[in-house]
Short mmCIF file of C-alpha atoms in Angstrom, two decimals:
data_model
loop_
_atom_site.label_atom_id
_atom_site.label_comp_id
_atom_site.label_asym_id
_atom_site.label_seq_id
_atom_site.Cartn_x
_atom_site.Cartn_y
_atom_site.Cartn_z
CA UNK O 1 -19.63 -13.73 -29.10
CA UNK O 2 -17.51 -12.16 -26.68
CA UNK O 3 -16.06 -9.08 -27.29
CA UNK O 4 -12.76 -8.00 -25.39
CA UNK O 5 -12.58 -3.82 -24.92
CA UNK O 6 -9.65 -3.58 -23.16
CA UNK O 7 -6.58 -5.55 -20.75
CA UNK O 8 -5.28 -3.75 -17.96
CA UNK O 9 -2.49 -4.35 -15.50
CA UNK O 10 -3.46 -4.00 -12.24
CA UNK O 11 -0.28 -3.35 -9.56
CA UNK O 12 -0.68 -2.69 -5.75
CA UNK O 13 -2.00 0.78 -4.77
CA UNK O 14 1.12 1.04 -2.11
CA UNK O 15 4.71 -0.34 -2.04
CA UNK O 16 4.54 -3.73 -1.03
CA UNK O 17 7.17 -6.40 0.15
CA UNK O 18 9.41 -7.49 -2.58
CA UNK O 19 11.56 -10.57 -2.17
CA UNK O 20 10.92 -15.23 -2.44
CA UNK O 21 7.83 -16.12 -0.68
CA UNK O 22 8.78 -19.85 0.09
CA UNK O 23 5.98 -22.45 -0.60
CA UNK O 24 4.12 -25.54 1.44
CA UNK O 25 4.26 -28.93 0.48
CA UNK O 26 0.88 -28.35 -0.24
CA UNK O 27 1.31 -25.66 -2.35
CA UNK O 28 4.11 -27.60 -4.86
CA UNK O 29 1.23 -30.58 -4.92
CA UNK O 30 -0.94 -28.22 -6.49
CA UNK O 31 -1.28 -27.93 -10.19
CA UNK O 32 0.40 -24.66 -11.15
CA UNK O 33 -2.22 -23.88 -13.73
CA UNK O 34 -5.42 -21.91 -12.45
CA UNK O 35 -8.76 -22.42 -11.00
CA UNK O 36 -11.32 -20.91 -13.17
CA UNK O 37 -14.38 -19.10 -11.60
CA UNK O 38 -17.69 -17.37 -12.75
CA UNK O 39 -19.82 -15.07 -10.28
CA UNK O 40 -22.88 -14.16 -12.34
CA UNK O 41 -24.69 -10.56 -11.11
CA UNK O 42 -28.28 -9.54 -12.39
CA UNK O 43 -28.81 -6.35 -14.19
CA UNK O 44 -29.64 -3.70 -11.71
CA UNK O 45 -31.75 -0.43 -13.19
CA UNK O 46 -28.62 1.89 -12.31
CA UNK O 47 -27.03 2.97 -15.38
CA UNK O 48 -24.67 5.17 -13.39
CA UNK O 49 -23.51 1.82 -11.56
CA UNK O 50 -23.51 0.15 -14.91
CA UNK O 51 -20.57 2.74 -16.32
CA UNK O 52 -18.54 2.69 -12.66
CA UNK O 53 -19.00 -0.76 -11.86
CA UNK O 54 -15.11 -1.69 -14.22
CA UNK O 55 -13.50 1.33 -12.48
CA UNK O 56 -14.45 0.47 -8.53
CA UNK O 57 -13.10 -2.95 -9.57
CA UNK O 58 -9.67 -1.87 -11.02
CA UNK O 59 -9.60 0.34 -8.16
CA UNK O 60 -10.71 -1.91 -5.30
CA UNK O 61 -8.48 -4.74 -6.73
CA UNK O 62 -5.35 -2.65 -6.89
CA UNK O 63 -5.78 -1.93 -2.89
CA UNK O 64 -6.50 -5.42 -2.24
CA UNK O 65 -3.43 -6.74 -3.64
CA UNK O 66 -1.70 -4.76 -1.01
CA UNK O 67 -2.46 -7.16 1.97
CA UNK O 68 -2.62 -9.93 -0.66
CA UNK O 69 0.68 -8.74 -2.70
CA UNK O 70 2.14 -12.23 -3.34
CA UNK O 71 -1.04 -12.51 -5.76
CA UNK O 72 0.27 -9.61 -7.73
CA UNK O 73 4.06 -11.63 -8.13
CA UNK O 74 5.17 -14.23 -10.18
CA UNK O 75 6.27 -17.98 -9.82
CA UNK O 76 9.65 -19.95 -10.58
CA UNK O 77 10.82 -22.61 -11.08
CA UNK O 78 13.20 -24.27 -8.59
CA UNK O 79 15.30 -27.91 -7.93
CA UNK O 80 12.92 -30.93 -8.00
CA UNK O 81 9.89 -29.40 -9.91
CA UNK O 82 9.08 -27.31 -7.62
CA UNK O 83 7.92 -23.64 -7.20
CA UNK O 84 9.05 -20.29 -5.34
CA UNK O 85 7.09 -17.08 -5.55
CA UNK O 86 8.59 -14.12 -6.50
CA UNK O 87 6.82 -11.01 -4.82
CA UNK O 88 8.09 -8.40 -7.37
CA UNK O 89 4.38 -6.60 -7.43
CA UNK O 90 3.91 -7.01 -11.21
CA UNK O 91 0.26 -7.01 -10.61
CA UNK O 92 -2.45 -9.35 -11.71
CA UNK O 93 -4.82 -8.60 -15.20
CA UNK O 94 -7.95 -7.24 -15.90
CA UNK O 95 -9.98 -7.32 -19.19
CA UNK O 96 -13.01 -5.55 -19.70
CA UNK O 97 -15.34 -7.33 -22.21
CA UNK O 98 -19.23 -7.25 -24.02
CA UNK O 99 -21.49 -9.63 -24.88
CA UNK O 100 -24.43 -9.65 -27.23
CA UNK O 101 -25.87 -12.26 -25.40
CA UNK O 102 -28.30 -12.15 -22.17
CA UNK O 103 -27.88 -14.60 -19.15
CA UNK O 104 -31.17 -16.25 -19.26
CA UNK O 105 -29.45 -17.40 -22.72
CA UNK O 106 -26.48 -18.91 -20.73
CA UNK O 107 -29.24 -21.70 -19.36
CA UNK O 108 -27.94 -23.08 -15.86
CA UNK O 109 -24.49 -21.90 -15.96
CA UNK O 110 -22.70 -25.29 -16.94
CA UNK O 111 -18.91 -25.08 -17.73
CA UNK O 112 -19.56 -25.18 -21.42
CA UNK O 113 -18.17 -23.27 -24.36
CA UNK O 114 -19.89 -19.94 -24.11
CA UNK O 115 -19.09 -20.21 -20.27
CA UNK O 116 -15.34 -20.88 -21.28
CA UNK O 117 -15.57 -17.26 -23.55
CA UNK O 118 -16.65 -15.67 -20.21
CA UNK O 119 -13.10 -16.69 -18.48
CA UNK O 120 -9.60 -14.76 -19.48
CA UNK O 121 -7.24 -16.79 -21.25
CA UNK O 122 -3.48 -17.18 -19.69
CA UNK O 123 -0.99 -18.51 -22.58
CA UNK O 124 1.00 -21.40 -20.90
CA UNK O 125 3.58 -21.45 -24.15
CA UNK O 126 4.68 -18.44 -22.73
CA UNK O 127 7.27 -19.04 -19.78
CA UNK O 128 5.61 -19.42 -15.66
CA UNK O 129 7.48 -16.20 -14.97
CA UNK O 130 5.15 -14.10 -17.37
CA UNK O 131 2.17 -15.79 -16.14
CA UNK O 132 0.11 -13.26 -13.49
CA UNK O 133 -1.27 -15.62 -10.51
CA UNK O 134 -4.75 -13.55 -11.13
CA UNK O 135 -6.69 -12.71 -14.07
CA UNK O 136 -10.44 -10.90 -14.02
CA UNK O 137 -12.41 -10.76 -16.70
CA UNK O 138 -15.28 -8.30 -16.20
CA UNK O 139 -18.27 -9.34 -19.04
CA UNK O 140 -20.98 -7.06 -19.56
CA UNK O 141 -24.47 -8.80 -21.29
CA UNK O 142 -26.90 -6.84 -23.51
CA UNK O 143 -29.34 -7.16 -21.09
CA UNK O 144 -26.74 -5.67 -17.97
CA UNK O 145 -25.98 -8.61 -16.59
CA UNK O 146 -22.72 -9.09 -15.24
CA UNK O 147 -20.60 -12.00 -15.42
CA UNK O 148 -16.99 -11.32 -13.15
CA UNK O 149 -14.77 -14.59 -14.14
CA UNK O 150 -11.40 -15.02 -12.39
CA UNK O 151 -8.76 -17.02 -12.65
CA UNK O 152 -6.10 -17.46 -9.76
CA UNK O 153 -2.82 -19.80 -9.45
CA UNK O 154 -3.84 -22.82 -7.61
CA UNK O 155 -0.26 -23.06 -6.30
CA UNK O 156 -1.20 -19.70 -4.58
CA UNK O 157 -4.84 -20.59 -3.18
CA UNK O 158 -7.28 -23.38 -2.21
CA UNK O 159 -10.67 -22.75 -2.08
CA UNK O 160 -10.57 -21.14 1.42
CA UNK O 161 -7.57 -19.13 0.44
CA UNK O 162 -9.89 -17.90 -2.71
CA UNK O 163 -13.05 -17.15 -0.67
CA UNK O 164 -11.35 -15.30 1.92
CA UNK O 165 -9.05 -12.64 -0.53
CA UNK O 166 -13.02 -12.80 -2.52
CA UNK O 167 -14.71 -11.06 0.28
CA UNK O 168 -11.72 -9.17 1.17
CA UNK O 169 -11.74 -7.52 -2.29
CA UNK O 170 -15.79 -6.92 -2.53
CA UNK O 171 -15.47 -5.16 0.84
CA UNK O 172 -13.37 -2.50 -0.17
CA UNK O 173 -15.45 -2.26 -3.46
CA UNK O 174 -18.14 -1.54 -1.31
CA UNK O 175 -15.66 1.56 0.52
CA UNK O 176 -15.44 -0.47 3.66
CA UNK O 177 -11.64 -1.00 5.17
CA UNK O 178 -10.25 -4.27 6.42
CA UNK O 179 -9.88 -4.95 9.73
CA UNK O 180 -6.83 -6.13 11.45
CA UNK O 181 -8.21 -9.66 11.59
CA UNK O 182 -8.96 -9.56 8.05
CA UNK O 183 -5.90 -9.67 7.11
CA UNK O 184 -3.97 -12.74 5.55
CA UNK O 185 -1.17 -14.41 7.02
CA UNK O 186 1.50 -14.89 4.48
CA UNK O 187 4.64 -17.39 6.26
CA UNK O 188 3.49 -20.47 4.96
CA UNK O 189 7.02 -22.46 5.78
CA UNK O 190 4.84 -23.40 8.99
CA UNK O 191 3.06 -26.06 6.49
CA UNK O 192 6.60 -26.89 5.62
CA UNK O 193 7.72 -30.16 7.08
CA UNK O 194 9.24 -30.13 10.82
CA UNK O 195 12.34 -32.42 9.70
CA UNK O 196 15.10 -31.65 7.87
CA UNK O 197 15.78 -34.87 6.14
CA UNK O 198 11.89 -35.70 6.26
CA UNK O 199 11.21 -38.44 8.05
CA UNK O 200 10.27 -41.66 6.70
CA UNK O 201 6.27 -41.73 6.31
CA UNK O 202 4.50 -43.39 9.38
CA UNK O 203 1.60 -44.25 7.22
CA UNK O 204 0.77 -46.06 3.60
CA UNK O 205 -0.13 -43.22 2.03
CA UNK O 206 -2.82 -44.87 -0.37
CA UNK O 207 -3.99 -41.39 -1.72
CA UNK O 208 -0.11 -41.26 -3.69
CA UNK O 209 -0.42 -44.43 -4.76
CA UNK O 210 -2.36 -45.59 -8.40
CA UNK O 211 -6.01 -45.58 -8.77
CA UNK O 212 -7.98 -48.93 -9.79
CA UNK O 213 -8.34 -49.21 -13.62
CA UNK O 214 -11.39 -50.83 -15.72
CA UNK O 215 -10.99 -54.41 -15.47
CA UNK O 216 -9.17 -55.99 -18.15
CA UNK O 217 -6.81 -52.56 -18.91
CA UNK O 218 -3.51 -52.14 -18.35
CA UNK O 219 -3.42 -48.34 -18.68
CA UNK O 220 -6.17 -45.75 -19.04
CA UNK O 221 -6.08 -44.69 -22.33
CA UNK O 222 -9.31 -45.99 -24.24
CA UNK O 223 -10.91 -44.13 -21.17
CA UNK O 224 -9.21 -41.09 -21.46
CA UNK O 225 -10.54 -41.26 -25.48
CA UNK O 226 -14.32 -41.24 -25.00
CA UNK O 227 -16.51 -38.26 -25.22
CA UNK O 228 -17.16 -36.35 -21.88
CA UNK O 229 -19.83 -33.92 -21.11
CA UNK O 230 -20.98 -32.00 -17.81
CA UNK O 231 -24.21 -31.05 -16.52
CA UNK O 232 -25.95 -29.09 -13.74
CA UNK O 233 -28.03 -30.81 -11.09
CA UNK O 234 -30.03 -29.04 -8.35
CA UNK O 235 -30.95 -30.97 -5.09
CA UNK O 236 -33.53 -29.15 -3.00
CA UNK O 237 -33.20 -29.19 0.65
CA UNK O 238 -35.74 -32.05 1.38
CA UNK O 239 -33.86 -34.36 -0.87
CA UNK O 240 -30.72 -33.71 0.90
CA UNK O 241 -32.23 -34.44 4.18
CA UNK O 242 -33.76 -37.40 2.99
CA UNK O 243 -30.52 -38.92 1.47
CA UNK O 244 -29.18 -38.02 4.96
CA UNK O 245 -31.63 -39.89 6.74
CA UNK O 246 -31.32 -42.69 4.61
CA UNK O 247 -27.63 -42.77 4.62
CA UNK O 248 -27.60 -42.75 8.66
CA UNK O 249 -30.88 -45.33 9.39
CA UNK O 250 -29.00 -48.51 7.95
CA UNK O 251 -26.09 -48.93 9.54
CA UNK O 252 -23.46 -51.32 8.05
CA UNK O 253 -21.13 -53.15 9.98
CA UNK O 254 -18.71 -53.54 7.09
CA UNK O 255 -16.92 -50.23 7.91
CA UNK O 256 -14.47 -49.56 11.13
CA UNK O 257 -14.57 -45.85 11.99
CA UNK O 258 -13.73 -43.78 15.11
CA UNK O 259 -16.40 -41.57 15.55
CA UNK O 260 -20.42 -42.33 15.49
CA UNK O 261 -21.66 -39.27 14.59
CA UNK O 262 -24.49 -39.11 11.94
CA UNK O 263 -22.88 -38.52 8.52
CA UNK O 264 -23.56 -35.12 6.88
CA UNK O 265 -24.81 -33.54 4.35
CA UNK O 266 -21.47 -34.14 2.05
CA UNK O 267 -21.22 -37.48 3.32
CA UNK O 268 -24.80 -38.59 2.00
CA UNK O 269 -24.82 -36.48 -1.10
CA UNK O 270 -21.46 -37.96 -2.12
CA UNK O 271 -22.65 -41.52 -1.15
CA UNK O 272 -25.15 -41.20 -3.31
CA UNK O 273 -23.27 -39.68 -6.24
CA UNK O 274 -20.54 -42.61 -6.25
CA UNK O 275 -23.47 -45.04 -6.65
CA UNK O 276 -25.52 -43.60 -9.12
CA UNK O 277 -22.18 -43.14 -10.83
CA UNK O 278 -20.98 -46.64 -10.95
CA UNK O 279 -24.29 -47.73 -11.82
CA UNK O 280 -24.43 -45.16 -14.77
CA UNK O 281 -21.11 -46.82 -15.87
CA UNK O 282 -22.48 -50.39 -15.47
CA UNK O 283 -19.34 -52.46 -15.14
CA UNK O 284 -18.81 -55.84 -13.57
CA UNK O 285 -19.57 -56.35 -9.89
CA UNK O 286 -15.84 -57.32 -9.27
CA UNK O 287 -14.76 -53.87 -10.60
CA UNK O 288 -12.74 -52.02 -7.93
CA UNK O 289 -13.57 -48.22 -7.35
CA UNK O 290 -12.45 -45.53 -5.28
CA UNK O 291 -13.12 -41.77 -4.39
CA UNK O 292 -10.51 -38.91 -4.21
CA UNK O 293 -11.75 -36.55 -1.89
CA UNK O 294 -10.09 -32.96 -0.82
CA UNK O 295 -10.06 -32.47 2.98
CA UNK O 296 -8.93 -29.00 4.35
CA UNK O 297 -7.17 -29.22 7.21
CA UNK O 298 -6.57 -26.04 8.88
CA UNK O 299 -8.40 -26.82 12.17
CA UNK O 300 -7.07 -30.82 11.80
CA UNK O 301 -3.36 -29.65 12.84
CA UNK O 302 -2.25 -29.26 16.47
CA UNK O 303 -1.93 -26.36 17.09
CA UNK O 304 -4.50 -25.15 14.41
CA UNK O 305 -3.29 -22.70 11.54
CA UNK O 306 -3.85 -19.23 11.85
CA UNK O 307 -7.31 -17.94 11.00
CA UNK O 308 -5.86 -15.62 8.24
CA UNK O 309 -3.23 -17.98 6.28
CA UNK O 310 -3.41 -17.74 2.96
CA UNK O 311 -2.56 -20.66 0.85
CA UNK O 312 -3.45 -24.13 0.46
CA UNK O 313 -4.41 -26.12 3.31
CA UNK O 314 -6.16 -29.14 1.70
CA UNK O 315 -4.62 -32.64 0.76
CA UNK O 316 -6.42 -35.58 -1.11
CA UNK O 317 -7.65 -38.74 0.69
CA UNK O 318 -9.36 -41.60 -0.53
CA UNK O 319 -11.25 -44.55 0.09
CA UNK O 320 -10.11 -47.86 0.35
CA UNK O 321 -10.54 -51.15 -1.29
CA UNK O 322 -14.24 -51.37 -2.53
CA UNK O 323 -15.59 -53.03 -5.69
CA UNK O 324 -19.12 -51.75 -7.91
CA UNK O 325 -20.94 -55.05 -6.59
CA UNK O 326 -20.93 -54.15 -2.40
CA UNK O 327 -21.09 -50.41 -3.17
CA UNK O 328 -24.59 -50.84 -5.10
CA UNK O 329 -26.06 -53.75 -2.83
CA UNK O 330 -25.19 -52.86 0.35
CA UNK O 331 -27.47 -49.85 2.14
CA UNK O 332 -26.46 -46.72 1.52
CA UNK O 333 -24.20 -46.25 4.95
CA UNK O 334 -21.75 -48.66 3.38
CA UNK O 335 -20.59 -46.09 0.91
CA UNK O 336 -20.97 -43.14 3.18
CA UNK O 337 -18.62 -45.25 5.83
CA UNK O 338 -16.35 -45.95 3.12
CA UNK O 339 -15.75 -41.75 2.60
CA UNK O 340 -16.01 -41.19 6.24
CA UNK O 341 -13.29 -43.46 6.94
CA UNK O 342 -10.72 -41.60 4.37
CA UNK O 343 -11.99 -38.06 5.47
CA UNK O 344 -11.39 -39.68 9.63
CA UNK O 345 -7.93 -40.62 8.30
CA UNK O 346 -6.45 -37.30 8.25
CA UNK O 347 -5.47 -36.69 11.93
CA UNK O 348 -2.55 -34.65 12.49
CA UNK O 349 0.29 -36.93 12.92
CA UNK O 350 -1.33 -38.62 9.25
CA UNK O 351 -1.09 -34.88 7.38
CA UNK O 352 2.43 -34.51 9.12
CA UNK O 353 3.55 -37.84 7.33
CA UNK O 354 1.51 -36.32 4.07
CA UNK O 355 4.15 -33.32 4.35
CA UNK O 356 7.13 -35.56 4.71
CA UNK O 357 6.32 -37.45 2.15
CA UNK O 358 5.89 -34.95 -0.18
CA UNK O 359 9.07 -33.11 0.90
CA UNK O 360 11.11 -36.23 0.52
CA UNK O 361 10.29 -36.55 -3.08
CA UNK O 362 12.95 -35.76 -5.57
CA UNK O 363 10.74 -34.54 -7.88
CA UNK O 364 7.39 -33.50 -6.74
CA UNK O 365 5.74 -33.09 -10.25
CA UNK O 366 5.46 -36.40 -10.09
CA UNK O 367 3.26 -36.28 -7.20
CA UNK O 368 1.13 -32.91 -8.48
CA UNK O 369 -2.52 -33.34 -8.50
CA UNK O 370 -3.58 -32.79 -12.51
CA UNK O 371 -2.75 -30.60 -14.66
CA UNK O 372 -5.92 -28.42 -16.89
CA UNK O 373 -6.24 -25.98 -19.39
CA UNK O 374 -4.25 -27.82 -22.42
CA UNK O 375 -0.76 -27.34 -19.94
CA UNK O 376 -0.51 -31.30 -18.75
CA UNK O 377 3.60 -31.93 -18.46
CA UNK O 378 3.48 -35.04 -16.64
CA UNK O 379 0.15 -36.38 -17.46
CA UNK O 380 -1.75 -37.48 -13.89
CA UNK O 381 -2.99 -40.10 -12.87
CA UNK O 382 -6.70 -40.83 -14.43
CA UNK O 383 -9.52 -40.48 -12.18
CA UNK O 384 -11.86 -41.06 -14.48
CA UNK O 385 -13.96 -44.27 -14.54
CA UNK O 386 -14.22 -46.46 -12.42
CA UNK O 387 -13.17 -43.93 -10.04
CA UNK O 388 -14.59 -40.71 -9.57
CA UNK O 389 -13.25 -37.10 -7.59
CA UNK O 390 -16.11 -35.60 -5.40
CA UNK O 391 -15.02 -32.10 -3.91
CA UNK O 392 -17.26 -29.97 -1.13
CA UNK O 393 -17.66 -26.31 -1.48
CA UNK O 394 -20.87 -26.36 0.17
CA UNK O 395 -19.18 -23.59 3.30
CA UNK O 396 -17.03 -21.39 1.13
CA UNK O 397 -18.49 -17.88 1.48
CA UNK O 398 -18.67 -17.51 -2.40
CA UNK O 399 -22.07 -15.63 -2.38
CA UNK O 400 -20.84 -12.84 0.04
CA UNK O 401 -18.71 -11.17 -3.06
CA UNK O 402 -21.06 -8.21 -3.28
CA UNK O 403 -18.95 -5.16 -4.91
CA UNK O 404 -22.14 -3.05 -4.44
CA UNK O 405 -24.31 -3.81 -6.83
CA UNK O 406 -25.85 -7.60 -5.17
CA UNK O 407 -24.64 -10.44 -4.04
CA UNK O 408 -23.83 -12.54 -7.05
CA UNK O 409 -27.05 -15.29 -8.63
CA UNK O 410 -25.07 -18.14 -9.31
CA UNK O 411 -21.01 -18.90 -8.40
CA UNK O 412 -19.56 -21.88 -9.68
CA UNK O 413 -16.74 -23.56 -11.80
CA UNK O 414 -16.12 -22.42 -15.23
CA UNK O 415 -14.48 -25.84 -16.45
CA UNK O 416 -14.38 -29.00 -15.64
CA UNK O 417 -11.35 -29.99 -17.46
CA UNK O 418 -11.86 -33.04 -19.35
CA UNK O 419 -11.86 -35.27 -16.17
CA UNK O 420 -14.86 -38.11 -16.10
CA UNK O 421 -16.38 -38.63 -12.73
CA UNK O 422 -14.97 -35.06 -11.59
CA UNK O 423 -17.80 -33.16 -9.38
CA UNK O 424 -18.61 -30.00 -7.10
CA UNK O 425 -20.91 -30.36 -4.53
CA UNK O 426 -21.90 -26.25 -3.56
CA UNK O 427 -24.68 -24.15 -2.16
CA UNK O 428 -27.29 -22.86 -4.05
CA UNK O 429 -27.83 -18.90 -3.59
CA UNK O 430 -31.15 -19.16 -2.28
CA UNK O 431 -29.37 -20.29 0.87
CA UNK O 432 -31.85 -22.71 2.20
CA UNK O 433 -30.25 -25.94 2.14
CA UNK O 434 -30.51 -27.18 -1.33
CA UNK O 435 -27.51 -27.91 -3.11
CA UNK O 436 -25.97 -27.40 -7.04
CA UNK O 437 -23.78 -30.34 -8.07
CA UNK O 438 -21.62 -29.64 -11.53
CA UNK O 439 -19.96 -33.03 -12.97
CA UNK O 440 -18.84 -34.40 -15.92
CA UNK O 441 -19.28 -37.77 -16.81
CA UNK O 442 -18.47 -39.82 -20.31
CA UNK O 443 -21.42 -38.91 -22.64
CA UNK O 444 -22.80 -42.44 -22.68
CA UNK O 445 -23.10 -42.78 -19.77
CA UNK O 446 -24.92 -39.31 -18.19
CA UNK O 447 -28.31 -40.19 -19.31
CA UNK O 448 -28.10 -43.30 -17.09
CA UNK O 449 -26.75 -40.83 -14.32
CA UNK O 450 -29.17 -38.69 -14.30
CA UNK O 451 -32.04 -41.26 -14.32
CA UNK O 452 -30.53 -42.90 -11.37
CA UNK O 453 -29.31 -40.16 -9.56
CA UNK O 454 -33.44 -38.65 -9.05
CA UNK O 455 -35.51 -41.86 -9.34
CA UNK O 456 -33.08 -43.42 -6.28
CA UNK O 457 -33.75 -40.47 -4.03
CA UNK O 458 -35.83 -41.18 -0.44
CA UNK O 459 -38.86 -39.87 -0.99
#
């Protein structure tokens, strides 16, 4: 059981800007619910750091939100389903809870129901303008392990966005100051589009468009019925490289791409994971199947973004036509080509038409990537089997959040949602290569997964 002690409203430490912070395209694609977080910390031997640790957070947090003040505002809704941020510093949340529990009795850390207690709640009956964009929830364990589980508007952040206002915060929890290149850069009508009407796309933009359902179906729903579950897999560094070398020693001819470069580590991993995944699922040869991937884009635009800007800068792509038959007999460079050739896709002119084709929506809800957490309003499309969603945070600087008492022993997802054939592919703490992947797959089906997924590694 977790036991909640106290909820506290955290506002900036200093006046802050109050007025509409005007969104991206990206940012009204995003679902307007929140990405859910755990860092896990070890017990240290200081009880004096123990009893301070709640304070220097509520303290470091309420500076941080200074720089980062939209974080401590609210959202509205506007015209078309879409989203404005108002920066009226009514400050983000943070409980203080206990647990009778120790981590070692939390197993691998898999976004399960005692992982779910760990994470604060945000009621989405209530209306958006009551929701605060950040929650914390600080859990203490018998044993003084610490479990910090956040929460933050993924209308406000991507990944990147998250990391960087992550390390900002730990920093001053450690009583260092920011520097002036730290600090986040908050006009994000630059990722609006250029034209005003938008401009007719220049591209088929595939990733807005349906993905393939089971043969035979005419709508997802038996899928979206069957029991789900997630697990934890750990790929040393050796088995990475040797799905990389495998993955780049066969070439296949079937794929056009632009550049020749070996593929990389995500490229191989991923290859692999679609495989073992449609083979888990064992359905007909002729079966279509495709990957949604998340590509950030800040150094993809000419003239790159800022270093600092803070919001989302990632749009989906995915692969084209390819059926469970070719993707399991041909080498292992056939799938890997397939994902490099959506992730080579998004040039700049291609991400400009993205924008414009977002912008020129009447009503972008329609276009939001889904919804979690119980709030679905238009349900999203399923991307469930045959398909699956393989995300990369293998270089977001998670494991520097060190608020002075250690850098944290395990960072990952708290839920999964109930999405089949949704996965994170991240670094392990031990920093040497080896990977953690978190999925969730349709219970009949993980066994198989599993089996596959370790007796078809290079050896």
């Amino acid at each position: 059981m977790v036991y909640v002690k106290s909820t506290s409203s955290i506002i900036p430490s200093k006046p802050t800007p109050v007025g509409v912070l005007r969104l991206s395209e990206c940012d009204q694609r995003m679902q307007w619910t929140h990405i859910p977080l755990i860092f896990i910390y070890k017990a240290t031997d200081d009880n004096n750091e123990k009893t301070k640790t709640v304070e220097t957070l509520k303290d470091s947090l309420s500076r941080v939100l200074v720089p980062y003040y939209p974080l401590a505002g609210r959202l509205h809704w506007i015209h078309g389903g879409r989203l404005e941020v108002h920066c009226n510093a009514k400050g983000a949340q943070l409980l203080e809870a206990y647990s009778e529990a120790k981590l070692d009795e939390l197993g691998d850390f898999a976004p399960m129901k005692a992982i779910e207690d760990l994470v604060p709640k945000v009621d989405y009956g209530s209306p958006i303008e009551d929701w605060p964009l950040l929650l914390v929830q600080v859990t203490r364990f018998s044993c003084g392990g610490l479990c910090v589980a956040t929460v933050m508007s993924h209308t406000m952040v991507d990944g990147w966005s998250a990391a960087k206002f992550f390390n900002a915060w730990a920093k001053l929890a450690r009583g260092n100051e920011l520097e002036e290149n730290e600090m986040p850069f908050h006009d994000r009508t630059i990722l609006r589009s250029l034209h005003e009407p938008p401009m007719p796309p220049r591209f088929e933009h595939i990733e807005f468009t349906k993905p393939p359902l089971r043969l035979g179906h005419t709508d997802a729903k038996e899928e979206k019925k069957k029991e789900t579950c997630v697990a934890i897999l750990e790929v040393t560094k050796e088995q990475v490289e040797g799905l990389r070398k495998k993955a780049n020693e066969i070439p296949c001819q079937d794929v056009e791409m632009v550049s020749t470069r070996p593929y990389s580590r995500y490229e191989a991993i991923a290859s692999h994971l679609w495989r073992c995944i449609c083979k888990a699922r064992a359905n007909d040869n002729s079966q279509p199947t495709r990957v949604t991937l998340v590509i950030d884009f800040r150094s993809r635009l000419k003239p790159s973004l800022p270093p600092g800007y803070f919001g989302n800068t990632v749009l989906q792509t995915v692969t084209s036509k390819c059926v469970h038959g070719d993707l399991l007999a041909k080498p292992l460079s056939y799938a890997a080509g397939k994902l490099r050739e959506a992730i080579e896709r998004m040039t700049d002119e291609y991400i400009r038409s993205a924008l414009d084709f977002i912008a020129s929506q009447k009503d972008v809800g329609a276009l939001r990537c889904g919804l979690h957490n119980g709030a679905h309003t238009n349900p999203p499309n399923y991307l469930g089997n045959p398909n699956a969603s393989i995300i990369s945070w293998i270089n977001l600087p998670f494991y520097g959040m060190d608020y002075g008492c250690g850098k944290p022993i395990y960072v990952g997802p708290a839920l999964l949602n109930d999405d089949d054939g949704k996965t994170y592919i991240m670094s392990s703490p031990a920093a040497d290569g080896s990977l953690i992947i978190a999925l969730r797959l349709q219970t009949e089906c993980m066994n198989s997964f599993k089996k596959f997924f370790y007796e078809d590694m290079p050896w």
